């Protein structure tokens, strides 16, 4: 399965590099030692920055969540443009729309952190009795999404979920923007 994982990371290299860039910026911001900054290498940490384990509560959450959030925003925004032009406006010959669709799928395929980083959130927030109940309640759903996504990415499922999301996104946009179809035609 590692070979398929590495091949998918190479196929979606823009999202892989972008996620690693955001992860590296978070490590620099929180002054966390980066052991290896080579992003595109055929190992298990492809698309991630090899950094020391984060023992502090705030940065352990931020190093997982901030790259996730930025890749999510970039992926959804580029994919929204592409799905509107391809599926709503039926402009199948626009190369820029297909490039945006590829970039959106690429970013959404590479959303999630490494499993070890997500487990540090659990260690720092849930296994430590010093945090309050409100903090644990607020962190729990985000932790669950990051944990499940890291597992799905490890089993190479996120590529298929990203492609499926590209087909569903026009319907979601149509729900929230009911006049979109009439506006575009």
CSV table of C-alpha atoms in Angstrom, one decimal:
chain,number,residue,atom,x,y,z
A,1,UNK,CA,0.0,0.0,0.0
A,2,UNK,CA,3.0,2.3,0.5
A,3,UNK,CA,3.8,2.2,-3.2
A,4,UNK,CA,0.2,3.3,-4.1
A,5,UNK,CA,0.4,6.0,-1.5
A,6,UNK,CA,3.7,7.3,-2.9
A,7,UNK,CA,2.3,7.2,-6.5
A,8,UNK,CA,-0.8,9.2,-5.5
A,9,UNK,CA,1.4,11.8,-3.8
A,10,UNK,CA,3.5,12.1,-7.0
A,11,UNK,CA,0.4,12.4,-9.1
A,12,UNK,CA,-1.0,15.1,-6.9
A,13,UNK,CA,2.3,16.9,-6.5
A,14,UNK,CA,0.9,20.5,-6.3
A,15,UNK,CA,-1.2,19.7,-3.3
A,16,UNK,CA,1.6,17.6,-1.8
A,17,UNK,CA,4.1,20.5,-2.1
A,18,UNK,CA,1.5,23.1,-0.9
A,19,UNK,CA,0.7,21.1,2.2
A,20,UNK,CA,4.3,20.6,3.1
A,21,UNK,CA,4.9,24.3,2.5
A,22,UNK,CA,2.2,25.2,5.0
A,23,UNK,CA,3.5,22.6,7.5
A,24,UNK,CA,7.0,24.0,7.2
A,25,UNK,CA,5.8,27.5,7.8
A,26,UNK,CA,4.0,26.4,10.9
A,27,UNK,CA,7.1,24.7,12.2
A,28,UNK,CA,9.1,27.9,11.6
A,29,UNK,CA,6.4,30.0,13.2
A,30,UNK,CA,6.3,27.9,16.4
A,31,UNK,CA,10.1,27.3,16.4
A,32,UNK,CA,9.9,23.6,16.0
A,33,UNK,CA,13.0,21.9,14.7
A,34,UNK,CA,12.7,20.5,11.2
A,35,UNK,CA,14.8,17.4,10.7
A,36,UNK,CA,14.3,17.0,7.0
A,37,UNK,CA,12.7,19.5,4.7
A,38,UNK,CA,12.9,17.3,1.5
A,39,UNK,CA,9.2,17.1,0.6
A,40,UNK,CA,9.2,14.9,-2.6
A,41,UNK,CA,11.0,11.8,-1.6
A,42,UNK,CA,9.7,8.2,-2.0
A,43,UNK,CA,9.2,7.5,1.7
A,44,UNK,CA,6.3,7.4,4.1
A,45,UNK,CA,6.7,11.1,4.9
A,46,UNK,CA,6.3,12.3,1.3
A,47,UNK,CA,4.4,15.6,1.4
A,48,UNK,CA,5.1,16.2,5.0
A,49,UNK,CA,8.0,17.9,6.8
A,50,UNK,CA,9.9,15.6,9.1
A,51,UNK,CA,10.0,17.6,12.4
A,52,UNK,CA,10.5,16.8,16.1
A,53,UNK,CA,7.5,15.6,18.0
A,54,UNK,CA,5.6,18.6,19.5
A,55,UNK,CA,5.2,18.3,23.2
A,56,UNK,CA,3.4,21.7,23.6
A,57,UNK,CA,-0.4,21.7,23.4
A,58,UNK,CA,-1.1,24.7,21.2
A,59,UNK,CA,1.6,24.0,18.5
A,60,UNK,CA,0.7,20.3,18.3
A,61,UNK,CA,-2.8,21.3,17.3
A,62,UNK,CA,-1.8,24.2,15.0
A,63,UNK,CA,0.8,22.1,13.0
A,64,UNK,CA,-2.0,19.7,12.1
A,65,UNK,CA,-4.9,22.2,11.7
A,66,UNK,CA,-3.4,25.2,9.9
A,67,UNK,CA,-2.0,23.3,6.8
A,68,UNK,CA,-5.3,21.4,6.7
A,69,UNK,CA,-7.3,24.6,6.7
A,70,UNK,CA,-5.2,26.3,4.1
A,71,UNK,CA,-5.2,23.4,1.7
A,72,UNK,CA,-8.9,23.0,2.2
A,73,UNK,CA,-9.5,26.7,1.3
A,74,UNK,CA,-7.2,26.6,-1.7
A,75,UNK,CA,-8.8,23.3,-2.9
A,76,UNK,CA,-12.4,24.3,-2.5
A,77,UNK,CA,-11.9,27.7,-4.1
A,78,UNK,CA,-10.1,26.4,-7.2
A,79,UNK,CA,-12.5,23.4,-7.4
A,80,UNK,CA,-15.5,25.8,-7.1
A,81,UNK,CA,-14.4,27.8,-10.1
A,82,UNK,CA,-13.7,24.6,-12.1
A,83,UNK,CA,-17.0,22.9,-11.3
A,84,UNK,CA,-19.0,26.0,-12.1
A,85,UNK,CA,-17.4,26.4,-15.5
A,86,UNK,CA,-17.3,22.7,-16.3
A,87,UNK,CA,-20.6,21.3,-14.9
A,88,UNK,CA,-22.8,24.4,-14.9
A,89,UNK,CA,-21.7,26.3,-17.9
A,90,UNK,CA,-20.7,23.2,-19.8
A,91,UNK,CA,-17.4,24.8,-21.1
A,92,UNK,CA,-15.6,21.5,-21.5
A,93,UNK,CA,-12.9,22.9,-23.8
A,94,UNK,CA,-11.5,25.5,-21.3
A,95,UNK,CA,-8.1,24.2,-20.3
A,96,UNK,CA,-7.8,26.6,-17.4
A,97,UNK,CA,-10.9,25.1,-15.8
A,98,UNK,CA,-9.5,21.6,-16.1
A,99,UNK,CA,-6.2,22.8,-14.5
A,100,UNK,CA,-8.1,24.3,-11.7
A,101,UNK,CA,-10.0,21.1,-11.2
A,102,UNK,CA,-6.7,19.2,-11.1
A,103,UNK,CA,-5.3,21.6,-8.5
A,104,UNK,CA,-8.5,21.5,-6.4
A,105,UNK,CA,-8.4,17.7,-6.4
A,106,UNK,CA,-4.7,17.7,-5.7
A,107,UNK,CA,-5.1,20.1,-2.7
A,108,UNK,CA,-8.1,18.1,-1.3
A,109,UNK,CA,-6.2,14.8,-1.6
A,110,UNK,CA,-3.4,16.2,0.5
A,111,UNK,CA,-5.3,17.8,3.4
A,112,UNK,CA,-4.4,15.7,6.3
A,113,UNK,CA,-1.4,15.5,8.6
A,114,UNK,CA,0.6,12.4,9.5
A,115,UNK,CA,-0.9,10.0,11.9
A,116,UNK,CA,1.9,10.6,14.4
A,117,UNK,CA,1.1,14.4,14.5
A,118,UNK,CA,-2.6,13.7,15.1
A,119,UNK,CA,-1.7,11.3,17.9
A,120,UNK,CA,0.3,14.1,19.6
A,121,UNK,CA,-2.9,16.1,19.7
A,122,UNK,CA,-4.6,13.2,21.6
A,123,UNK,CA,-1.6,12.9,23.9
A,124,UNK,CA,-1.4,16.7,24.7
A,125,UNK,CA,-5.1,17.4,25.0
A,126,UNK,CA,-7.0,14.3,26.0
A,127,UNK,CA,-4.5,12.2,28.0
A,128,UNK,CA,-3.3,15.2,30.0
A,129,UNK,CA,-5.8,15.9,32.8
A,130,UNK,CA,-4.9,19.6,33.0
A,131,UNK,CA,-7.0,20.8,30.1
A,132,UNK,CA,-10.6,21.9,30.8
A,133,UNK,CA,-13.7,20.1,29.6
A,134,UNK,CA,-14.7,23.0,27.3
A,135,UNK,CA,-11.3,22.8,25.5
A,136,UNK,CA,-11.6,19.1,25.0
A,137,UNK,CA,-15.2,19.4,23.7
A,138,UNK,CA,-14.0,22.1,21.2
A,139,UNK,CA,-11.0,20.1,20.0
A,140,UNK,CA,-12.7,16.7,19.8
A,141,UNK,CA,-14.5,17.0,16.5
A,142,UNK,CA,-11.5,18.6,14.8
A,143,UNK,CA,-9.3,15.8,16.2
A,144,UNK,CA,-11.8,13.2,14.9
A,145,UNK,CA,-11.8,14.7,11.4
A,146,UNK,CA,-8.0,14.9,11.4
A,147,UNK,CA,-7.6,11.4,12.7
A,148,UNK,CA,-10.0,9.8,10.3
A,149,UNK,CA,-8.6,11.8,7.4
A,150,UNK,CA,-5.0,10.8,8.2
A,151,UNK,CA,-6.1,7.2,8.2
A,152,UNK,CA,-8.0,7.5,4.9
A,153,UNK,CA,-5.0,9.3,3.3
A,154,UNK,CA,-2.7,6.5,4.5
A,155,UNK,CA,-5.0,4.0,2.8
A,156,UNK,CA,-5.2,6.1,-0.4
A,157,UNK,CA,-8.9,6.9,-0.1
A,158,UNK,CA,-8.6,10.7,-0.2
A,159,UNK,CA,-8.0,10.8,-3.9
A,160,UNK,CA,-11.3,9.1,-4.6
A,161,UNK,CA,-13.1,11.2,-2.0
A,162,UNK,CA,-11.7,14.4,-3.6
A,163,UNK,CA,-12.9,13.3,-7.1
A,164,UNK,CA,-16.3,12.4,-5.7
A,165,UNK,CA,-16.4,15.9,-4.0
A,166,UNK,CA,-15.8,17.5,-7.4
A,167,UNK,CA,-18.9,15.9,-8.7
A,168,UNK,CA,-21.0,16.8,-5.7
A,169,UNK,CA,-19.7,20.4,-5.3
A,170,UNK,CA,-22.0,21.9,-8.0
A,171,UNK,CA,-25.0,20.5,-6.1
A,172,UNK,CA,-23.8,21.9,-2.8
A,173,UNK,CA,-23.1,25.3,-4.4
A,174,UNK,CA,-26.6,25.1,-6.0
A,175,UNK,CA,-28.1,24.6,-2.5
A,176,UNK,CA,-26.3,27.6,-1.0
A,177,UNK,CA,-26.5,29.8,-4.1
A,178,UNK,CA,-29.9,29.1,-5.5
A,179,UNK,CA,-29.7,31.8,-8.2
A,180,UNK,CA,-26.3,30.6,-9.4
A,181,UNK,CA,-27.7,28.5,-12.3
A,182,UNK,CA,-29.9,31.3,-13.6
A,183,UNK,CA,-27.1,33.9,-13.2
A,184,UNK,CA,-24.7,31.8,-15.2
A,185,UNK,CA,-27.1,31.2,-18.1
